[in-house]
């Protein structure tokens, strides 16, 4: 019992589960109560009801979980986080858990390598393994009954972890000084010779010995010619060979296509006398009512005349 490091006046919590033998639990609690003295009370909590026990943060100096002889307690992430919460800063947790040599079908059972990682992720520090030994016949029977594990490769591992010496969310003011340092504050001196290498003054420039480029010499005769305005204009859709005008056409192709469409709808004279006037026109002539015109003259008819025809 001295290995637990429990002293008089400390607050201790003992966590048990359904695999813990009743007599073993009573004996463990009685021994711990004798160590802490009559003025301190040992709290006994079921692992499934730990999160509902309403213990305040930083309530216990030591937490023992799975330490009842013959018990096979498994600790999930929620249980480990709750244990870390109820521990006082600097408090210790001692737990024992069955582990497998390798990952098996029972995903609840951790491997020996994953158990320390789980304690560290819960917020505990200085996590270390205290003991590793094969299961006793009683523990093997308990595993088969409560964990439904039929393998024979399990080991019993005892671990220890500590809560950091600060609470989660605690803060501490940093002592920062923004005062300007004095000349005697230890600032390294600058070598004058090194500084001179990176200094360029007007006296270092010899204009007479330097060849300057004339910017006009960089331009040839082609660069000085004024460009033709037509060459600056983007080609129209018609010049590119497009047969269909773009939406919101601005190059004039839409108007040209509309004009061609209207011209294609103009009727052609069947008798050849349409230009002479109404006296020589047929009854259904679309030019009826229009004055005479010269042969070959381009005449545009209104759309209503074409429909009527």
CSV table of C-alpha atoms in Angstrom, one decimal, residues 6 11-15 50 60-65 67 82-84 86-88 91-95 159 161:
chain,number,residue,atom,x,y,z
A,6,UNK,CA,-1.2,8.1,0.0
A,11,UNK,CA,-8.7,13.1,-0.3
A,12,UNK,CA,-8.9,9.8,-2.2
A,13,UNK,CA,-11.5,8.5,-4.7
A,14,UNK,CA,-11.8,4.8,-5.5
A,15,UNK,CA,-13.5,3.9,-8.8
A,50,UNK,CA,-18.6,9.0,-12.4
A,60,UNK,CA,-9.1,14.8,-4.9
A,61,UNK,CA,-5.4,14.4,-4.3
A,62,UNK,CA,-5.4,10.7,-5.5
A,63,UNK,CA,-7.7,8.7,-7.7
A,64,UNK,CA,-7.5,4.9,-7.8
A,65,UNK,CA,-9.3,3.2,-10.7
A,67,UNK,CA,-7.1,-1.1,-8.4
A,82,UNK,CA,-13.4,13.2,-15.9
A,83,UNK,CA,-10.6,11.8,-13.7
A,84,UNK,CA,-8.3,14.6,-14.8
A,86,UNK,CA,-11.7,16.1,-10.5
A,87,UNK,CA,-8.0,15.8,-9.6
A,88,UNK,CA,-6.3,18.7,-7.9
A,91,UNK,CA,-2.7,15.2,-8.0
A,92,UNK,CA,-2.1,11.6,-9.1
A,93,UNK,CA,-4.1,8.9,-10.7
A,94,UNK,CA,-3.2,5.2,-10.3
A,95,UNK,CA,-5.1,2.8,-12.6
A,159,UNK,CA,-0.1,3.1,-14.8
A,161,UNK,CA,-0.2,10.0,-14.3
